[in-house]
mmCIF file of C-alpha atoms in Angstrom:
data_model
loop_
_atom_site.group_PDB
_atom_site.id
_atom_site.type_symbol
_atom_site.label_atom_id
_atom_site.label_comp_id
_atom_site.label_asym_id
_atom_site.label_seq_id
_atom_site.Cartn_x
_atom_site.Cartn_y
_atom_site.Cartn_z
ATOM 1 C CA MET A 1 39.221 -44.814 -27.845
ATOM 2 C CA MET A 2 36.515 -47.444 -26.703
ATOM 3 C CA LYS A 3 35.043 -46.418 -30.785
ATOM 4 C CA LEU A 4 38.583 -46.706 -31.563
ATOM 5 C CA ILE A 5 38.948 -49.796 -30.272
ATOM 6 C CA VAL A 6 35.893 -51.366 -31.654
ATOM 7 C CA LEU A 7 36.760 -50.210 -35.745
ATOM 8 C CA VAL A 8 39.751 -52.723 -34.560
ATOM 9 C CA CYS A 9 38.115 -55.550 -34.050
ATOM 10 C CA LEU A 10 35.631 -55.464 -36.541
ATOM 11 C CA PHE A 11 38.332 -54.637 -39.583
ATOM 12 C CA PHE A 12 40.017 -57.594 -38.367
ATOM 13 C CA ALA A 13 36.751 -59.841 -38.394
ATOM 14 C CA ALA A 14 36.066 -59.254 -42.057
ATOM 15 C CA SER A 15 39.656 -60.124 -42.867
ATOM 16 C CA GLU A 16 39.086 -63.004 -41.193
ATOM 17 C CA ALA A 17 36.387 -64.181 -42.665
ATOM 18 C CA GLY A 18 37.900 -62.014 -46.476
ATOM 19 C CA LYS A 19 40.736 -64.925 -45.468
ATOM 20 C CA GLY A 20 37.733 -67.547 -44.656
ATOM 21 C CA ASP A 21 35.631 -67.048 -47.932
ATOM 22 C CA THR A 22 39.234 -67.221 -49.926
ATOM 23 C CA ALA A 23 40.256 -70.824 -47.911
ATOM 24 C CA ASN A 24 36.885 -71.867 -49.646
ATOM 25 C CA SER A 25 37.489 -70.736 -52.871
ATOM 26 C CA LEU A 26 40.876 -71.971 -52.826
ATOM 27 C CA GLY A 27 39.772 -75.192 -52.419
ATOM 28 C CA GLN A 28 37.436 -75.718 -54.875
ATOM 29 C CA ALA A 29 39.777 -73.986 -58.066
ATOM 30 C CA ILE A 30 41.535 -77.694 -56.707
ATOM 31 C CA ARG A 31 39.057 -79.615 -56.960
ATOM 32 C CA ALA A 32 37.851 -77.854 -60.459
ATOM 33 C CA LEU A 33 41.767 -78.478 -61.519
ATOM 34 C CA ASP A 34 42.459 -82.406 -60.420
ATOM 35 C CA LYS A 35 38.533 -82.969 -62.274
ATOM 36 C CA ALA A 36 39.628 -80.835 -65.834
ATOM 37 C CA LEU A 37 43.674 -82.890 -65.478
ATOM 38 C CA VAL A 38 41.971 -86.084 -64.631
ATOM 39 C CA TYR A 39 39.307 -85.895 -67.843
ATOM 40 C CA LEU A 40 42.984 -84.596 -70.300
ATOM 41 C CA TRP A 41 44.284 -88.343 -68.960
ATOM 42 C CA LYS A 42 41.695 -90.091 -69.511
ATOM 43 C CA ASN A 43 41.589 -88.270 -73.745
ATOM 44 C CA ILE A 44 45.196 -88.334 -73.741
ATOM 45 C CA TYR A 45 45.061 -89.929 -76.904
ATOM 46 C CA ARG A 46 42.398 -87.254 -78.241
ATOM 47 C CA VAL A 47 44.437 -84.005 -76.747
ATOM 48 C CA ASN A 48 46.248 -81.588 -79.413
ATOM 49 C CA LEU A 49 49.740 -79.605 -78.214
ATOM 50 C CA ASP A 50 47.687 -76.762 -77.263
ATOM 51 C CA ALA A 51 45.667 -78.816 -74.244
ATOM 52 C CA VAL A 52 49.397 -79.842 -73.654
ATOM 53 C CA ILE A 53 50.898 -76.735 -73.494
ATOM 54 C CA GLY A 54 48.106 -76.007 -70.944
ATOM 55 C CA SER A 55 49.095 -78.550 -68.373
ATOM 56 C CA ARG A 56 53.176 -77.932 -69.352
ATOM 57 C CA MET A 57 51.392 -74.659 -67.634
ATOM 58 C CA VAL A 58 49.685 -75.746 -64.323
ATOM 59 C CA ASP A 59 52.821 -78.863 -64.103
ATOM 60 C CA GLY A 60 55.575 -75.118 -63.910
ATOM 61 C CA GLN A 61 53.513 -72.800 -62.336
ATOM 62 C CA LEU A 62 52.456 -74.901 -59.581
ATOM 63 C CA SER A 63 56.473 -76.195 -59.461
ATOM 64 C CA VAL A 64 57.485 -72.860 -58.580
ATOM 65 C CA LEU A 65 54.283 -72.454 -56.168
ATOM 66 C CA LEU A 66 55.897 -75.290 -53.973
ATOM 67 C CA ASN A 67 59.508 -73.919 -54.216
ATOM 68 C CA ARG A 68 58.542 -70.766 -52.473
ATOM 69 C CA ILE A 69 56.482 -73.336 -50.214
ATOM 70 C CA LYS A 70 58.890 -75.343 -49.582
ATOM 71 C CA SER A 71 62.047 -72.424 -48.902
ATOM 72 C CA GLY A 72 59.747 -70.893 -46.595
ATOM 73 C CA GLU A 73 58.359 -67.970 -48.265
ATOM 74 C CA LEU A 74 55.065 -69.364 -48.258
ATOM 75 C CA THR A 75 52.679 -71.314 -46.276
ATOM 76 C CA VAL A 76 49.814 -73.790 -46.412
ATOM 77 C CA ASP A 77 48.856 -76.345 -43.958
ATOM 78 C CA SER A 78 49.613 -80.306 -45.167
ATOM 79 C CA LYS A 79 47.304 -80.793 -46.726
ATOM 80 C CA VAL A 80 46.723 -78.397 -49.041
ATOM 81 C CA GLU A 81 51.073 -79.290 -49.767
ATOM 82 C CA GLU A 82 49.686 -82.579 -50.727
ATOM 83 C CA GLN A 83 47.251 -81.232 -52.350
ATOM 84 C CA LEU A 84 49.147 -79.023 -54.514
ATOM 85 C CA LYS A 85 52.345 -81.966 -54.838
ATOM 86 C CA ASN A 86 49.545 -84.245 -56.479
ATOM 87 C CA LEU A 87 48.296 -81.687 -58.703
ATOM 88 C CA ARG A 88 51.766 -80.761 -60.072
ATOM 89 C CA ASP A 89 52.694 -84.216 -60.701
ATOM 90 C CA ALA A 90 49.529 -84.935 -61.873
ATOM 91 C CA ALA A 91 50.162 -82.328 -64.724
ATOM 92 C CA ALA A 92 53.470 -83.331 -65.069
ATOM 93 C CA LEU A 93 52.283 -86.730 -66.397
ATOM 94 C CA VAL A 94 49.655 -85.894 -68.543
ATOM 95 C CA SER A 95 51.378 -83.793 -70.253
ATOM 96 C CA THR A 96 54.607 -86.296 -70.656
ATOM 97 C CA PHE A 97 52.401 -89.093 -72.275
ATOM 98 C CA GLY A 98 50.590 -86.010 -74.715
ATOM 99 C CA ASP A 99 53.490 -84.980 -75.982
ATOM 100 C CA ALA A 100 54.347 -87.896 -76.636
ATOM 101 C CA VAL A 101 51.112 -88.342 -78.329
ATOM 102 C CA ILE A 102 51.114 -85.208 -80.097
ATOM 103 C CA GLU A 103 54.335 -86.336 -82.172
ATOM 104 C CA HIS A 104 53.453 -89.584 -83.522
ATOM 105 C CA VAL A 105 50.303 -88.169 -85.080
ATOM 106 C CA ASP A 106 51.609 -84.263 -85.763
ATOM 107 C CA PRO A 107 55.149 -84.950 -85.794
ATOM 108 C CA GLU A 108 55.636 -81.898 -88.682
ATOM 109 C CA TYR A 109 53.597 -79.919 -85.883
ATOM 110 C CA TYR A 110 55.615 -81.955 -82.873
ATOM 111 C CA ASP A 111 58.919 -80.406 -84.490
ATOM 112 C CA MET A 112 58.344 -76.683 -85.147
ATOM 113 C CA ILE A 113 57.087 -75.662 -81.794
ATOM 114 C CA GLY A 114 57.066 -78.909 -79.759
ATOM 115 C CA VAL A 115 59.348 -77.938 -77.407
ATOM 116 C CA LEU A 116 57.050 -75.430 -75.944
ATOM 117 C CA SER A 117 55.686 -78.486 -74.320
ATOM 118 C CA ALA A 118 58.940 -79.678 -72.800
ATOM 119 C CA PRO A 119 59.953 -79.938 -69.155
ATOM 120 C CA GLN A 120 60.221 -76.935 -66.717
ATOM 121 C CA PHE A 121 59.596 -74.412 -70.035
ATOM 122 C CA TRP A 122 56.634 -72.549 -68.747
ATOM 123 C CA ARG A 123 58.830 -72.535 -65.277
ATOM 124 C CA ILE A 124 57.806 -68.053 -64.672
ATOM 125 C CA GLU A 125 58.636 -66.752 -61.612
ATOM 126 C CA GLU A 126 57.437 -63.349 -61.828
ATOM 127 C CA PRO A 127 56.382 -61.610 -58.604
ATOM 128 C CA SER A 128 52.884 -60.336 -58.081
ATOM 129 C CA ARG A 129 52.331 -56.519 -58.939
ATOM 130 C CA ASP A 130 49.885 -54.426 -60.062
ATOM 131 C CA PHE A 131 49.523 -51.672 -62.915
ATOM 132 C CA SER A 132 50.629 -48.803 -62.105
ATOM 133 C CA GLY A 133 51.617 -45.082 -64.856
ATOM 134 C CA PRO A 134 50.004 -44.697 -67.756
ATOM 135 C CA GLN A 135 49.910 -47.926 -70.385
ATOM 136 C CA THR A 136 48.748 -48.301 -73.819
ATOM 137 C CA ILE A 137 45.235 -49.505 -74.686
ATOM 138 C CA ALA A 138 44.764 -51.571 -77.379
ATOM 139 C CA ASN A 139 43.010 -51.209 -80.537
ATOM 140 C CA PRO A 140 41.387 -54.587 -81.893
ATOM 141 C CA GLU A 141 41.626 -54.464 -85.538
ATOM 142 C CA GLY A 142 44.999 -55.312 -86.117
ATOM 143 C CA VAL A 143 44.278 -59.267 -86.827
ATOM 144 C CA MET A 144 47.058 -62.170 -86.814
ATOM 145 C CA HIS A 145 46.942 -65.142 -87.921
ATOM 146 C CA GLU A 146 47.421 -67.985 -86.330
ATOM 147 C CA TYR A 147 50.420 -69.954 -88.583
ATOM 148 C CA GLN A 148 52.245 -66.333 -88.849
ATOM 149 C CA SER A 149 52.843 -67.052 -85.573
ATOM 150 C CA ASP A 150 53.943 -70.057 -85.479
ATOM 151 C CA GLU A 151 56.646 -68.969 -88.438
ATOM 152 C CA CYS A 152 58.083 -66.236 -86.185
ATOM 153 C CA VAL A 153 57.860 -68.628 -82.981
ATOM 154 C CA SER A 154 59.691 -71.892 -84.938
ATOM 155 C CA GLU A 155 62.421 -68.605 -85.195
ATOM 156 C CA LEU A 156 62.871 -68.269 -81.739
ATOM 157 C CA LEU A 157 63.337 -72.161 -81.242
ATOM 158 C CA GLY A 158 65.576 -72.506 -84.266
ATOM 159 C CA THR A 159 63.698 -74.944 -86.105
ATOM 160 C CA LYS A 160 61.926 -73.033 -88.832
ATOM 161 C CA ASP A 161 64.762 -74.371 -92.013
ATOM 162 C CA ASP A 162 66.753 -75.090 -89.485
ATOM 163 C CA GLY A 163 68.760 -72.256 -88.655
ATOM 164 C CA PRO A 164 69.809 -70.770 -85.325
ATOM 165 C CA VAL A 165 68.184 -70.803 -82.210
ATOM 166 C CA CYS A 166 66.927 -66.853 -81.161
ATOM 167 C CA SER A 167 66.860 -65.874 -84.281
ATOM 168 C CA ILE A 168 64.786 -62.905 -84.853
ATOM 169 C CA SER A 169 62.955 -61.519 -88.665
ATOM 170 C CA ASP A 170 62.948 -58.071 -88.784
ATOM 171 C CA ASP A 171 59.207 -58.550 -89.906
ATOM 172 C CA CYS A 172 58.900 -61.032 -87.505
ATOM 173 C CA TRP A 173 59.992 -58.518 -84.702
ATOM 174 C CA LYS A 174 57.517 -55.541 -86.237
ATOM 175 C CA LEU A 175 54.750 -57.863 -85.736
ATOM 176 C CA MET A 176 55.093 -59.379 -83.011
ATOM 177 C CA THR A 177 56.055 -55.764 -81.377
ATOM 178 C CA GLU A 178 53.213 -53.495 -83.756
ATOM 179 C CA PRO A 179 50.429 -51.756 -81.514
ATOM 180 C CA GLY A 180 47.451 -52.289 -82.586
ATOM 181 C CA PHE A 181 46.368 -55.724 -81.832
ATOM 182 C CA GLY A 182 43.623 -57.318 -79.533
ATOM 183 C CA GLN A 183 41.984 -60.457 -78.936
ATOM 184 C CA TYR A 184 43.893 -63.869 -79.251
ATOM 185 C CA SER A 185 46.333 -60.953 -82.028
ATOM 186 C CA LEU A 186 46.970 -59.628 -78.876
ATOM 187 C CA SER A 187 47.817 -63.154 -77.053
ATOM 188 C CA HIS A 188 50.003 -64.257 -79.798
ATOM 189 C CA GLN A 189 52.115 -61.476 -79.412
ATOM 190 C CA LEU A 190 52.642 -61.782 -75.936
ATOM 191 C CA PHE A 191 53.509 -65.506 -76.017
ATOM 192 C CA TYR A 192 55.876 -64.245 -79.093
ATOM 193 C CA LEU A 193 58.195 -62.231 -76.302
ATOM 194 C CA GLN A 194 57.386 -64.959 -72.578
ATOM 195 C CA ILE A 195 58.526 -67.797 -74.918
ATOM 196 C CA GLY A 196 62.077 -65.188 -76.144
ATOM 197 C CA LEU A 197 62.176 -64.788 -72.737
ATOM 198 C CA GLN A 198 61.889 -68.555 -71.030
ATOM 199 C CA TYR A 199 64.377 -69.238 -74.355
ATOM 200 C CA GLY A 200 67.226 -67.391 -72.991
ATOM 201 C CA CYS A 201 66.645 -64.985 -76.723
ATOM 202 C CA ASP A 202 66.798 -62.105 -73.709
ATOM 203 C CA ASP A 203 70.234 -60.535 -75.373
ATOM 204 C CA SER A 204 68.529 -61.033 -79.572
ATOM 205 C CA MET A 205 65.317 -59.460 -77.988
ATOM 206 C CA GLU A 206 66.855 -56.620 -76.890
ATOM 207 C CA GLU A 207 68.799 -55.676 -79.687
ATOM 208 C CA LYS A 208 66.106 -55.985 -82.004
ATOM 209 C CA ALA A 209 64.311 -53.132 -79.382
ATOM 210 C CA ILE A 210 67.617 -50.935 -79.771
ATOM 211 C CA GLU A 211 67.278 -51.308 -83.981
ATOM 212 C CA PHE A 212 64.206 -50.700 -84.436
ATOM 213 C CA ARG A 213 63.360 -48.302 -81.138
ATOM 214 C CA THR A 214 61.297 -50.428 -79.312
ATOM 215 C CA GLU A 215 60.421 -50.421 -75.805
ATOM 216 C CA HIS A 216 62.318 -53.455 -73.667
ATOM 217 C CA PRO A 217 60.785 -56.652 -74.051
ATOM 218 C CA TYR A 218 60.039 -56.360 -70.338
ATOM 219 C CA ASN A 219 58.563 -53.682 -70.635
ATOM 220 C CA LEU A 220 56.051 -54.403 -74.085
ATOM 221 C CA ILE A 221 54.383 -57.847 -71.553
ATOM 222 C CA THR A 222 53.867 -54.635 -69.273
ATOM 223 C CA SER A 223 51.604 -52.823 -72.279
ATOM 224 C CA LEU A 224 50.568 -56.150 -73.516
ATOM 225 C CA CYS A 225 48.963 -57.558 -70.461
ATOM 226 C CA TYR A 226 47.203 -54.195 -69.215
ATOM 227 C CA ALA A 227 45.660 -54.214 -72.560
ATOM 228 C CA MET A 228 44.082 -57.515 -72.266
ATOM 229 C CA TRP A 229 43.176 -56.355 -68.969
ATOM 230 C CA ASN A 230 40.577 -53.679 -70.413
ATOM 231 C CA GLU A 231 39.939 -56.158 -72.529
ATOM 232 C CA SER A 232 38.958 -59.058 -69.782
ATOM 233 C CA LYS A 233 36.995 -56.862 -68.077
ATOM 234 C CA SER A 234 35.263 -55.759 -71.344
ATOM 235 C CA ILE A 235 34.240 -59.157 -71.449
ATOM 236 C CA ALA A 236 32.739 -59.307 -67.572
ATOM 237 C CA ARG A 237 31.233 -56.066 -68.544
ATOM 238 C CA LEU A 238 29.234 -57.642 -71.743
ATOM 239 C CA GLY A 239 28.487 -60.818 -69.519
ATOM 240 C CA PHE A 240 30.862 -63.225 -70.915
ATOM 241 C CA PRO A 241 29.460 -64.215 -74.596
ATOM 242 C CA LYS A 242 30.111 -67.845 -74.580
ATOM 243 C CA ASP A 243 32.671 -67.325 -77.950
ATOM 244 C CA TRP A 244 35.348 -64.863 -75.701
ATOM 245 C CA ARG A 245 35.236 -67.438 -72.848
ATOM 246 C CA ASP A 246 38.603 -68.979 -74.256
ATOM 247 C CA LEU A 247 40.266 -66.142 -74.950
ATOM 248 C CA PHE A 248 38.708 -64.469 -71.290
ATOM 249 C CA MET A 249 40.443 -67.854 -69.275
ATOM 250 C CA GLU A 250 43.871 -67.055 -72.156
ATOM 251 C CA GLN A 251 44.359 -63.717 -71.290
ATOM 252 C CA ILE A 252 44.082 -64.470 -66.995
ATOM 253 C CA ALA A 253 46.002 -67.790 -67.526
ATOM 254 C CA LEU A 254 49.631 -65.655 -69.461
ATOM 255 C CA CYS A 255 49.310 -62.756 -67.884
ATOM 256 C CA GLY A 256 49.169 -63.980 -64.695
ATOM 257 C CA MET A 257 52.188 -65.787 -65.050
ATOM 258 C CA MET A 258 54.061 -62.737 -65.605
ATOM 259 C CA GLY A 259 52.554 -61.597 -61.943
ATOM 260 C CA PHE A 260 49.573 -59.646 -62.383
ATOM 261 C CA ARG A 261 47.061 -59.888 -59.929
ATOM 262 C CA GLN A 262 44.747 -57.852 -61.531
ATOM 263 C CA PHE A 263 43.493 -60.568 -63.665
ATOM 264 C CA THR A 264 42.299 -62.387 -60.592
ATOM 265 C CA ASN A 265 39.487 -62.104 -58.502
ATOM 266 C CA ASP A 266 36.590 -64.139 -56.795
ATOM 267 C CA GLU A 267 33.542 -63.317 -58.900
ATOM 268 C CA TRP A 268 36.118 -64.144 -62.170
ATOM 269 C CA LEU A 269 37.583 -67.590 -60.072
ATOM 270 C CA ARG A 270 33.063 -68.242 -59.520
ATOM 271 C CA THR A 271 32.044 -67.490 -63.198
ATOM 272 C CA ILE A 272 34.872 -69.475 -64.419
ATOM 273 C CA LEU A 273 34.117 -72.384 -62.356
ATOM 274 C CA SER A 274 30.479 -72.338 -63.591
ATOM 275 C CA TRP A 275 31.866 -72.591 -67.034
ATOM 276 C CA GLN A 276 33.309 -75.969 -66.060
ATOM 277 C CA LEU A 277 31.518 -79.410 -67.616
ATOM 278 C CA ALA A 278 30.281 -82.674 -65.653
ATOM 279 C CA PRO A 279 32.805 -84.530 -67.227
ATOM 280 C CA GLY A 280 35.434 -81.689 -65.751
ATOM 281 C CA CYS A 281 36.698 -80.215 -69.213
ATOM 282 C CA PHE A 282 35.857 -76.838 -70.339
ATOM 283 C CA GLY A 283 33.645 -76.702 -73.762
ATOM 284 C CA LEU A 284 30.617 -76.322 -75.099
ATOM 285 C CA GLU A 285 27.944 -75.109 -73.446
ATOM 286 C CA PRO A 286 24.120 -76.117 -75.052
ATOM 287 C CA GLY A 287 23.070 -74.611 -77.894
ATOM 288 C CA GLU A 288 26.631 -73.543 -78.385
ATOM 289 C CA LYS A 289 28.506 -74.491 -81.771
ATOM 290 C CA LEU A 290 32.469 -74.076 -82.529
ATOM 291 C CA VAL A 291 33.595 -71.406 -83.927
ATOM 292 C CA HIS A 292 36.704 -71.735 -85.593
ATOM 293 C CA HIS A 293 38.643 -67.781 -85.051
ATOM 294 C CA PHE A 294 41.663 -68.371 -87.676
ATOM 295 C CA GLU A 295 43.526 -66.357 -85.562
ATOM 296 C CA LYS A 296 43.406 -68.526 -82.100
ATOM 297 C CA ARG A 297 44.839 -71.463 -81.542
ATOM 298 C CA GLN A 298 44.355 -74.472 -82.719
ATOM 299 C CA GLU A 299 41.035 -76.180 -81.280
ATOM 300 C CA ARG A 300 39.861 -79.661 -81.543
ATOM 301 C CA GLN A 301 36.731 -80.889 -80.294
ATOM 302 C CA LEU A 302 36.524 -83.413 -77.094
ATOM 303 C CA PRO A 303 34.371 -86.088 -76.335
ATOM 304 C CA GLU A 304 30.791 -84.849 -74.503
ATOM 305 C CA ARG A 305 31.378 -81.098 -75.892
ATOM 306 C CA CYS A 306 34.678 -80.763 -74.624
ATOM 307 C CA LEU A 307 37.229 -78.954 -75.777
ATOM 308 C CA ALA A 308 41.000 -79.132 -76.204
ATOM 309 C CA HIS A 309 42.853 -75.991 -76.824
ATOM 310 C CA ARG A 310 39.758 -73.931 -74.374
ATOM 311 C CA THR A 311 40.427 -76.823 -71.332
ATOM 312 C CA GLY A 312 43.754 -76.430 -71.910
ATOM 313 C CA VAL A 313 43.716 -72.536 -70.913
ATOM 314 C CA GLY A 314 41.311 -73.370 -68.663
ATOM 315 C CA VAL A 315 43.619 -75.072 -66.519
ATOM 316 C CA ALA A 316 45.857 -73.078 -66.870
ATOM 317 C CA ALA A 317 43.653 -70.154 -65.759
ATOM 318 C CA LEU A 318 43.000 -72.141 -62.536
ATOM 319 C CA ALA A 319 46.689 -72.654 -62.108
ATOM 320 C CA GLN A 320 46.614 -68.833 -61.194
ATOM 321 C CA PHE A 321 43.731 -68.329 -59.091
ATOM 322 C CA VAL A 322 45.359 -71.259 -56.870
ATOM 323 C CA ARG A 323 49.123 -69.015 -56.722
ATOM 324 C CA TYR A 324 47.322 -65.714 -55.810
ATOM 325 C CA MET A 325 44.707 -67.191 -53.337
ATOM 326 C CA ILE A 326 47.486 -68.715 -51.681
ATOM 327 C CA GLU A 327 49.563 -65.346 -51.601
ATOM 328 C CA TYR A 328 46.648 -63.948 -50.664
ATOM 329 C CA LEU A 329 45.949 -66.274 -47.056
ATOM 330 C CA GLN A 330 49.693 -64.652 -46.409
#
């Protein structure tokens, strides 16, 4: 009996120690996110649309988190709640001003997909879950160009040739649901499905799924995120090569929003925090050169070796770590 009591005491002590470590990590993630948003604000006239979409994802995800706290579903102390509100407001400010800048300097591109940076667009609320059962693993031989993704997204948004909202051509559905893609092309597929669901195109997507005998959009998302999780683990095993750090954070951001908490762990958070440069951004490290992946979304170099897209996915990924650490601390 005494041994059982000792084991129980040790279990609870270890649990409390683990939660203490998580609370410290939460504080680090909050400070890192704040620093990155300050950098984006200071360079608001230089950012591109991808950076603004990243800050809008932070705005949307923290808004969902704060609503869960307000409803009593989650509990945090008043200091953390105030920090989250400040971060949400900062992300909204960066997004709103950045949106106006992009509309002015790149009106054609903004007209095509600018709605993706609209308020509330990224208020995705999916329950936390783990992968279960057999899933498809991507064969990363297929490559999708960014312009192909943008064309298909503009169809959904009704901005391509002033077409109707939620238009889905056969070619786009095949491209966006076809197996065999990996890396950034895989992200384009997931991004497309997320946009369709957020824009209210559920019925159109389900009709296409029936017509082409593909999985339901939500099941497709699970399969895509499982493939991305395997890629993330591969990137980690390879020691996080510099060329794939941007992709790694993008995968955490996109799949984290869909509830897949396996993308967040303390080791990966510490690694991402180590990539944050002194100005607060994510960008080029000493000796690293900007490599353009033609299948990747737009990148732009900012002052102090910072990168717009990398900082955008960096803040979006940090928001997911904040969410899941708060859930773990309950």
